[in-house]
Short mmCIF file of N, CA and C in Angstrom, two decimals:
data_model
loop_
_atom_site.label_atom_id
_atom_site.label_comp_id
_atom_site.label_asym_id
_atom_site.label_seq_id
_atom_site.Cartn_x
_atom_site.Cartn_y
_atom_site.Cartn_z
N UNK A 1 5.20 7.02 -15.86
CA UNK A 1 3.79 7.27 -15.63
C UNK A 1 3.66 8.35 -14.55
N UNK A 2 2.77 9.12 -14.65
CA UNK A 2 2.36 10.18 -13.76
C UNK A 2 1.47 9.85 -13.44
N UNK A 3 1.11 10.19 -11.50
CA UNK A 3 -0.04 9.48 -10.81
C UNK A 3 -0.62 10.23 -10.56
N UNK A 4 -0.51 11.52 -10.83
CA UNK A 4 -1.42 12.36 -10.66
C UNK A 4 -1.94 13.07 -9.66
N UNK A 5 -2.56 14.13 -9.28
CA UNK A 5 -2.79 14.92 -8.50
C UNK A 5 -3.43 14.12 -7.20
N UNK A 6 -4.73 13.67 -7.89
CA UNK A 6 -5.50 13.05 -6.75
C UNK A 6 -4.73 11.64 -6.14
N UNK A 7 -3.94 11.10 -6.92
CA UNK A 7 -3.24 9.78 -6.03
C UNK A 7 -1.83 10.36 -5.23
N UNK A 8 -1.55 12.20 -5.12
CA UNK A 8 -0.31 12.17 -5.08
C UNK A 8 -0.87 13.09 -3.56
N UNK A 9 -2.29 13.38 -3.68
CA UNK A 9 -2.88 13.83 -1.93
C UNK A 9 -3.28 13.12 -1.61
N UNK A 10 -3.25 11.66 -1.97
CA UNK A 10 -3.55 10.29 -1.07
C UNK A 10 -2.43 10.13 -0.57
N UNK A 11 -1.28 10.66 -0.78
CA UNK A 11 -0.12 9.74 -0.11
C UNK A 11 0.55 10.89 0.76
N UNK A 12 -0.46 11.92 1.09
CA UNK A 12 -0.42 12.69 2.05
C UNK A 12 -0.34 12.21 3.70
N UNK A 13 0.97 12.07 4.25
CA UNK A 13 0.41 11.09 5.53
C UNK A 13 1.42 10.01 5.46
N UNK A 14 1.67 9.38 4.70
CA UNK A 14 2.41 7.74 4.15
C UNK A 14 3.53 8.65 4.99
N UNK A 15 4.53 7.29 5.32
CA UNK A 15 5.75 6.87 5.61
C UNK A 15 6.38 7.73 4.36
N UNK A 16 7.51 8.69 4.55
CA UNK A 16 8.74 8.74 3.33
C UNK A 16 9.13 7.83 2.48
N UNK A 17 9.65 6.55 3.20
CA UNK A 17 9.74 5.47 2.68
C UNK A 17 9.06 5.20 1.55
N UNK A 18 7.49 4.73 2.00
CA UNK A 18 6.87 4.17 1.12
C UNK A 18 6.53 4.95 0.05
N UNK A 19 6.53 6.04 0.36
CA UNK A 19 6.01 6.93 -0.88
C UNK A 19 7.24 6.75 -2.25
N UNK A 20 8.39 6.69 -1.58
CA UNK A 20 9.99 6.28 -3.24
C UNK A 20 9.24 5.64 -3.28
N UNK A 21 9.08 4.38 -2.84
CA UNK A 21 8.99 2.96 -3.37
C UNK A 21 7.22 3.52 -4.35
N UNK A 22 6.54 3.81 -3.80
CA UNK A 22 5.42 4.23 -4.90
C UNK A 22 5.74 5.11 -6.04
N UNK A 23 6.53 6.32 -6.16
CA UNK A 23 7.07 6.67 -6.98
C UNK A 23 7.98 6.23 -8.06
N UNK A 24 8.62 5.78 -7.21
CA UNK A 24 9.32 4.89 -8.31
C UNK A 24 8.59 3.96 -9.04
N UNK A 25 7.78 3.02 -8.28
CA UNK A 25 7.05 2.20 -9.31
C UNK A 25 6.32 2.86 -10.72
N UNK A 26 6.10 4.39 -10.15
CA UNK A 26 5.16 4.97 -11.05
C UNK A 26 5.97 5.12 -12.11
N UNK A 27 7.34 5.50 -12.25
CA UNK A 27 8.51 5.94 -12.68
C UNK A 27 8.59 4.49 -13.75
N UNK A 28 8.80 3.35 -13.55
CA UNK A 28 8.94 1.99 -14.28
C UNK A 28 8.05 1.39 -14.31
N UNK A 29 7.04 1.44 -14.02
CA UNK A 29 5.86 0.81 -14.29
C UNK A 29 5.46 0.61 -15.97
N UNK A 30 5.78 1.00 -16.64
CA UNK A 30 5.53 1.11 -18.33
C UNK A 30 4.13 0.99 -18.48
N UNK A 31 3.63 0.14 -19.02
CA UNK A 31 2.56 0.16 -19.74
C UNK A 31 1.47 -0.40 -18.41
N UNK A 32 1.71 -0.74 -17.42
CA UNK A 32 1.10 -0.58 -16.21
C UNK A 32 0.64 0.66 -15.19
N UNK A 33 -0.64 0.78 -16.04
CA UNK A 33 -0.76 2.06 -14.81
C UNK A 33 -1.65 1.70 -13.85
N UNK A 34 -1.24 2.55 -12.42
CA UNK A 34 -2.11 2.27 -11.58
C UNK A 34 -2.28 3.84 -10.75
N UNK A 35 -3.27 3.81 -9.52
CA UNK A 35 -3.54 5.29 -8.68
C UNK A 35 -3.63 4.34 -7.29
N UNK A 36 -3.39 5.67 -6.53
CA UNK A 36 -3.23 5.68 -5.41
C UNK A 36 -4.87 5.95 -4.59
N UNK A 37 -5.14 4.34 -4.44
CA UNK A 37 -6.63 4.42 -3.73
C UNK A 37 -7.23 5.21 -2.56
N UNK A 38 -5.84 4.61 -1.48
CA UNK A 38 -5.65 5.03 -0.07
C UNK A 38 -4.24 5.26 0.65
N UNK A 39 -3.99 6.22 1.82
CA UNK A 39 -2.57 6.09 2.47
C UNK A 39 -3.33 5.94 3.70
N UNK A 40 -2.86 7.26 4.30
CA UNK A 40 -3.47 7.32 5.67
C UNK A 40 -4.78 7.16 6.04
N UNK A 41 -5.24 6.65 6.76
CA UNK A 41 -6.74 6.63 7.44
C UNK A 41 -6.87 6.95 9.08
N UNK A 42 -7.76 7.79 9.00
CA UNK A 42 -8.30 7.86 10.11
C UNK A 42 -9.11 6.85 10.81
N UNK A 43 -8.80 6.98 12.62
CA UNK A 43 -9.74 5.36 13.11
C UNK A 43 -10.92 4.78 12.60
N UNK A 44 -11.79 6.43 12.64
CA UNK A 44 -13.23 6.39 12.17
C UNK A 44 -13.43 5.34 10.60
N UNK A 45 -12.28 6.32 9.72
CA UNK A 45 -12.75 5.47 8.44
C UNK A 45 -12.40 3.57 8.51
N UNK A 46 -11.01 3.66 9.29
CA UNK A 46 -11.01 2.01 9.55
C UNK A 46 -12.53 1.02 10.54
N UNK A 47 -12.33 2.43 11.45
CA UNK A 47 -13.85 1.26 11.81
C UNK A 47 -14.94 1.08 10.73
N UNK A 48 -15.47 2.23 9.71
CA UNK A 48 -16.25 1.84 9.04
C UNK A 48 -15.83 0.77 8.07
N UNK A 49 -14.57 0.50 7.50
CA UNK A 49 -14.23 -0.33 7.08
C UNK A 49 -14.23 -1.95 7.69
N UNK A 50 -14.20 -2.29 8.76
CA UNK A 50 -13.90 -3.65 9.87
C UNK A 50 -15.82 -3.70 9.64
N UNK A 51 -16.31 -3.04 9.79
CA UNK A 51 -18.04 -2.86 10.04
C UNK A 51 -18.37 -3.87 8.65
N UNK A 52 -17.82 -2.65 7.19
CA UNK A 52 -18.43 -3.15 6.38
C UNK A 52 -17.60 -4.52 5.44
N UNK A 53 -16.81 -5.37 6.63
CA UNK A 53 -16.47 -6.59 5.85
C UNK A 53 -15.35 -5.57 5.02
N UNK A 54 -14.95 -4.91 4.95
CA UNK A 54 -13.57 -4.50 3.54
C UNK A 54 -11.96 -4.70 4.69
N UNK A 55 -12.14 -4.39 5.93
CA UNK A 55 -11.00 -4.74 6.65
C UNK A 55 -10.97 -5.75 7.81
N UNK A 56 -9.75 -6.60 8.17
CA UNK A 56 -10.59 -6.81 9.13
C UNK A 56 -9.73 -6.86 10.61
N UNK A 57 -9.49 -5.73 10.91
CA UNK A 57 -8.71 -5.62 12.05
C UNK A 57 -8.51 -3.99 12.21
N UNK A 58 -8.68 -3.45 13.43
CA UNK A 58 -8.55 -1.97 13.69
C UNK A 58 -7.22 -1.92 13.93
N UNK A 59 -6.18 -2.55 13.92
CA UNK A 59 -5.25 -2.14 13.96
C UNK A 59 -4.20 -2.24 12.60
N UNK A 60 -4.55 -1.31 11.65
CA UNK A 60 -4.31 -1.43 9.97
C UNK A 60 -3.13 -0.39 10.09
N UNK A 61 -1.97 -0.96 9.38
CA UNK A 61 -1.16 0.15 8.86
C UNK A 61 -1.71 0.94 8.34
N UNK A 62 -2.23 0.97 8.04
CA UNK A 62 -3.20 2.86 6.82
C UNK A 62 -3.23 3.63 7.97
N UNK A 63 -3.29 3.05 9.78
CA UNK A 63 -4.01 4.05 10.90
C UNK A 63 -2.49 4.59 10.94
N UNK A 64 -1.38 4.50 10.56
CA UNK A 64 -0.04 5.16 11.44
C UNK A 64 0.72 5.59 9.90
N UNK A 65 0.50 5.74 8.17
CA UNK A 65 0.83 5.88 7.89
C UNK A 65 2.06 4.77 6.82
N UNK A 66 2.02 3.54 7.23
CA UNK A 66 2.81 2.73 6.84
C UNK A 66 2.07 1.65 5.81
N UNK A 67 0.85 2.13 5.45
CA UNK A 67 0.59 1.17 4.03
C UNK A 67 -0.26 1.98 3.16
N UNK A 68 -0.53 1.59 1.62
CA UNK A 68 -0.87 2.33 0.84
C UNK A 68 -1.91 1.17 -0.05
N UNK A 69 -3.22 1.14 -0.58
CA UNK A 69 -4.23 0.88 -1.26
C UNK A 69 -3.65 0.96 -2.80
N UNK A 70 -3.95 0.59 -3.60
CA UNK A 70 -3.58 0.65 -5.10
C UNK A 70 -4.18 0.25 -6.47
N UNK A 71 -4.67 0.64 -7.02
CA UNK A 71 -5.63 0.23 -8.16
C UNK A 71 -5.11 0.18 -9.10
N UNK A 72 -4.98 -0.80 -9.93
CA UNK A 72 -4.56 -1.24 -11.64
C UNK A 72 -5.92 -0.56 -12.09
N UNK A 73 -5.36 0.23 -13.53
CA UNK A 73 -6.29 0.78 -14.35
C UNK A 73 -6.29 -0.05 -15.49
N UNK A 74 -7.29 -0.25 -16.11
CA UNK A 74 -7.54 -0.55 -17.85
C UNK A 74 -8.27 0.57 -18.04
N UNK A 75 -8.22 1.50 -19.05
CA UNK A 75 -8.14 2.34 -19.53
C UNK A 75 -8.30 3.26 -18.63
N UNK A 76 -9.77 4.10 -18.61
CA UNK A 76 -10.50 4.64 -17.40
C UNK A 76 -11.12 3.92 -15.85
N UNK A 77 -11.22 2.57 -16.00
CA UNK A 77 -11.73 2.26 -14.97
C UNK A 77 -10.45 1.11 -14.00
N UNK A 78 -11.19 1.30 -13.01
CA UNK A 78 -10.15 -0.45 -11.86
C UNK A 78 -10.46 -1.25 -12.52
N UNK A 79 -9.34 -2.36 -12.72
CA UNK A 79 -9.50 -3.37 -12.78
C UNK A 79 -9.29 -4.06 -11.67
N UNK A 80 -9.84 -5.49 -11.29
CA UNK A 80 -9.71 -5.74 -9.85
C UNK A 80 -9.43 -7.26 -10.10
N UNK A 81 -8.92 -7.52 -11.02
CA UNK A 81 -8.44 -8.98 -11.80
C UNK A 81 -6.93 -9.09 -11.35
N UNK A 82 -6.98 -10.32 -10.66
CA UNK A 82 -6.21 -10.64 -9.45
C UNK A 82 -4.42 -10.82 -10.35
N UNK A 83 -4.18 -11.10 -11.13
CA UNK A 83 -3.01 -11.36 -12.20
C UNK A 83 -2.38 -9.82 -12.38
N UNK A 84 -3.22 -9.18 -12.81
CA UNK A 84 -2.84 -7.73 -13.16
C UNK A 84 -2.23 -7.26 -11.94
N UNK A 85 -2.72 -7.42 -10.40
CA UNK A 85 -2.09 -7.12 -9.44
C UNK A 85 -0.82 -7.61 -8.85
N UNK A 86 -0.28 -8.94 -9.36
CA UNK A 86 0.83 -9.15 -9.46
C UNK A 86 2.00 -8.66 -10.12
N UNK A 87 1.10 -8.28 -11.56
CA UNK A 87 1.87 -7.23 -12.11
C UNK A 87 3.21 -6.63 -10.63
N UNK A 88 1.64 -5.67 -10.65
CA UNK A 88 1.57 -4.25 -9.89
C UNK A 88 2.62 -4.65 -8.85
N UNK A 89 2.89 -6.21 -8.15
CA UNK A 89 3.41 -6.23 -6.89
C UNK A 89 5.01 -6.73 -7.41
N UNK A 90 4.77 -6.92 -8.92
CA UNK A 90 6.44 -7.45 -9.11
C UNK A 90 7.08 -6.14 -9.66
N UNK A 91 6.22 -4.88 -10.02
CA UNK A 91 6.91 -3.51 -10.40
C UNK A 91 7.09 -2.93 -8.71
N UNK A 92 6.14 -2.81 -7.92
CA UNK A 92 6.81 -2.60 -6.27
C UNK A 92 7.79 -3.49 -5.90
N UNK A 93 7.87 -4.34 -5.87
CA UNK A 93 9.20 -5.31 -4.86
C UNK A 93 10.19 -4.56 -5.88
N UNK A 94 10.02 -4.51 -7.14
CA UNK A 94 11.56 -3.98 -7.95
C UNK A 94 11.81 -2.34 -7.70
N UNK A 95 10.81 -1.82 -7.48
CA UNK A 95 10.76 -0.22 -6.82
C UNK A 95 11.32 -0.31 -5.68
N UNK A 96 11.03 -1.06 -4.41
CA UNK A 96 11.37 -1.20 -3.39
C UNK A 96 12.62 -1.42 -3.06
N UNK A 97 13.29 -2.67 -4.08
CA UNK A 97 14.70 -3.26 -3.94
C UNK A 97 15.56 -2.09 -4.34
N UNK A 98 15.34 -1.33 -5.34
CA UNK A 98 16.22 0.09 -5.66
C UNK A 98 16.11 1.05 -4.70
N UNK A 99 14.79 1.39 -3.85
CA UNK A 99 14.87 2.37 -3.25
C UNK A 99 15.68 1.58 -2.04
N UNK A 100 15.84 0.83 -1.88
CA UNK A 100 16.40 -0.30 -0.43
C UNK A 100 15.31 -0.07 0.68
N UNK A 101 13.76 -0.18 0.59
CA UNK A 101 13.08 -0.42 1.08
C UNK A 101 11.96 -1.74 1.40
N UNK A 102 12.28 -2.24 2.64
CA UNK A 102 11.52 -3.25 2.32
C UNK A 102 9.88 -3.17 2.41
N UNK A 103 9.09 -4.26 1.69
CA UNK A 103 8.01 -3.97 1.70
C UNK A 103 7.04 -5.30 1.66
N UNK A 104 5.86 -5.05 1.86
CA UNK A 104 5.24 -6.68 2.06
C UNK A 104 3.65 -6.45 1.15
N UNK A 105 3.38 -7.21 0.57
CA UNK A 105 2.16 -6.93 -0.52
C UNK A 105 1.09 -8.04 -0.06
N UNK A 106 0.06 -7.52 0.25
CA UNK A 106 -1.20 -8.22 0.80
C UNK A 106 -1.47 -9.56 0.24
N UNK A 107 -1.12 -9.22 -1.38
CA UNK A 107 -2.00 -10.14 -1.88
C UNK A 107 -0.99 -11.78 -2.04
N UNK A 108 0.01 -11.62 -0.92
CA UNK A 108 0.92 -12.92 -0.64
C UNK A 108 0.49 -13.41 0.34
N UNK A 109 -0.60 -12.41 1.31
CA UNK A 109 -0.99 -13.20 2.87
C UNK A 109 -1.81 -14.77 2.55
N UNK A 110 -1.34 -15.40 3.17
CA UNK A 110 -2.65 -16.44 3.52
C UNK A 110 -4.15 -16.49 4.15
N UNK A 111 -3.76 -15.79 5.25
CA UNK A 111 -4.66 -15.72 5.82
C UNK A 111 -5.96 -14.49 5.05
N UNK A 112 -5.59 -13.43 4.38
CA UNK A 112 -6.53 -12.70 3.58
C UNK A 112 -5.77 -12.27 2.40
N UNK A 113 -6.38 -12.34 1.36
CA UNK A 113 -5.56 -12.40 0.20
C UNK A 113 -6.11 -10.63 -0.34
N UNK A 114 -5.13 -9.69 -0.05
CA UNK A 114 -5.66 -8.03 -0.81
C UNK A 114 -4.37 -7.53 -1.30
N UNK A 115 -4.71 -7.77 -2.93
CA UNK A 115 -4.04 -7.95 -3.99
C UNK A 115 -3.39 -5.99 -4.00
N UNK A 116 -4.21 -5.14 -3.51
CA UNK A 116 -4.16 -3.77 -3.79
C UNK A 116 -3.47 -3.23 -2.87
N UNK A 117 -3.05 -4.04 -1.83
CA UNK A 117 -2.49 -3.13 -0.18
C UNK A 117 -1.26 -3.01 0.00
N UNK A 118 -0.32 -2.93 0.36
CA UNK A 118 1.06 -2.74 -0.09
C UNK A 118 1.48 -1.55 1.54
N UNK A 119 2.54 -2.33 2.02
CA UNK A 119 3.15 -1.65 3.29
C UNK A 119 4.42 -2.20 4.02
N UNK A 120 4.85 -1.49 4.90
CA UNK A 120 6.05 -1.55 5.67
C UNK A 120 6.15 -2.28 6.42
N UNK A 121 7.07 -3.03 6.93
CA UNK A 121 7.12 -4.54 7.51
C UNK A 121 6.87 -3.43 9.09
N UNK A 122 6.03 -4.26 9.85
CA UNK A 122 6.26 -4.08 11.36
C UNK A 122 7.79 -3.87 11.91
N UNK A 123 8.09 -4.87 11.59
CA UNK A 123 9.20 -5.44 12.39
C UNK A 123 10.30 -4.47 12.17
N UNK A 124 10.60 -3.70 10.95
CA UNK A 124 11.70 -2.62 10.25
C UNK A 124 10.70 -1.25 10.81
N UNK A 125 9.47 -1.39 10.54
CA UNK A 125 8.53 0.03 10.73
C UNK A 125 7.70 -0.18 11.75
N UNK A 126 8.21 -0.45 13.40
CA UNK A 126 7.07 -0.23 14.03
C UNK A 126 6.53 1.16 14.66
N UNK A 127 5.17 0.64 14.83
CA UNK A 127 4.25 2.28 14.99
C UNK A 127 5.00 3.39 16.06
N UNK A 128 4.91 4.54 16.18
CA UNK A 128 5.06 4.99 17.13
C UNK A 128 4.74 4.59 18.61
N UNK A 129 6.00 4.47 19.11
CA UNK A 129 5.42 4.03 21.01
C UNK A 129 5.79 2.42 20.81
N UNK A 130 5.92 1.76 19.80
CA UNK A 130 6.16 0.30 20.05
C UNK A 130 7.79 0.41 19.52
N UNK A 131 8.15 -1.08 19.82
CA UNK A 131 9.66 -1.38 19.36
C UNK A 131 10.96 0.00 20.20
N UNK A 132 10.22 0.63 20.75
CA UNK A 132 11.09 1.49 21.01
C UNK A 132 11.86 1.08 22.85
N UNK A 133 10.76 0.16 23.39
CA UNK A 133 11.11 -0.17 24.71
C UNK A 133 10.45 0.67 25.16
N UNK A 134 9.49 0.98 24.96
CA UNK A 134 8.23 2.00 25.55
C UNK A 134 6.80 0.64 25.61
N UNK A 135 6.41 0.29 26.83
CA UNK A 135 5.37 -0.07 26.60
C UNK A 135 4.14 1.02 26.99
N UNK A 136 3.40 0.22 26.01
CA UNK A 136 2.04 1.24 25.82
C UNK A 136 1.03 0.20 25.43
N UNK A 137 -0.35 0.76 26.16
CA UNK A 137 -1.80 0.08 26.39
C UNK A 137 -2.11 -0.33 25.21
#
């Protein structure tokens, strides 16, 4: 599958990493297609997001590059039918395991269930200025 122009300047910004592991999925994905919603975000757009109920924490991997948004298509439009996104998250973990990247898919959290979000573990990918023995404000 080819993701196309506009999902391939969304991932303008992303981690190296994550971008194989998105590629590749695109690569084996078969009869599953999906686009690239979101990568990077700016603070501004996360605060409007925390505002309007869609996030809920300003401190989002999308702000440093380390998570990516994702939409299952049926034909022309999203589908946002929660099964189909499992799909989507058992063709990433198998993208991921080949590229030897690890990765963590929203829609396993407990605490908020977002079936479309897909990113780099903290703990393997932390932000710039952390994990490094640098503390910072």
């Amino acid at each position: 599958m080819d993701l196309g122009p506009a999902s391939e300047r969304r991932l303008a910004g992303v981690h190296p990493d994550l971008i194989r592991v998105v590629l590749r999925a695109a690569e084996i994905s078969g009869a599953l297609r999906f686009i690239v919603t979101e990568g990077l975000r700016t603070p501004g757009r996360q605060a409007a997001l925390v505002l309007a109920g869609k996030s809920a924490t300003q401190r989002s991997r999308h702000l440093t590059g380390h998570a990516v948004d994702l939409a299952v298509m049926d034909g022309d439009t999203i589908t946002w039918e929660f099964p189909r996104y499992k799909q989507l998250a058992d063709v990433m973990s198998l993208a991921a395991e080949t590229e030897k990247v690890p990765i963590e898919w929203g829609g396993a959290w407990t605490h908020l269930r977002d079936g479309p979000h897909f990113q780099l573990p903290w703990e393997k990918y932390p932000p710039p200025g952390e994990g490094s023995g640098v503390v910072t404000a």
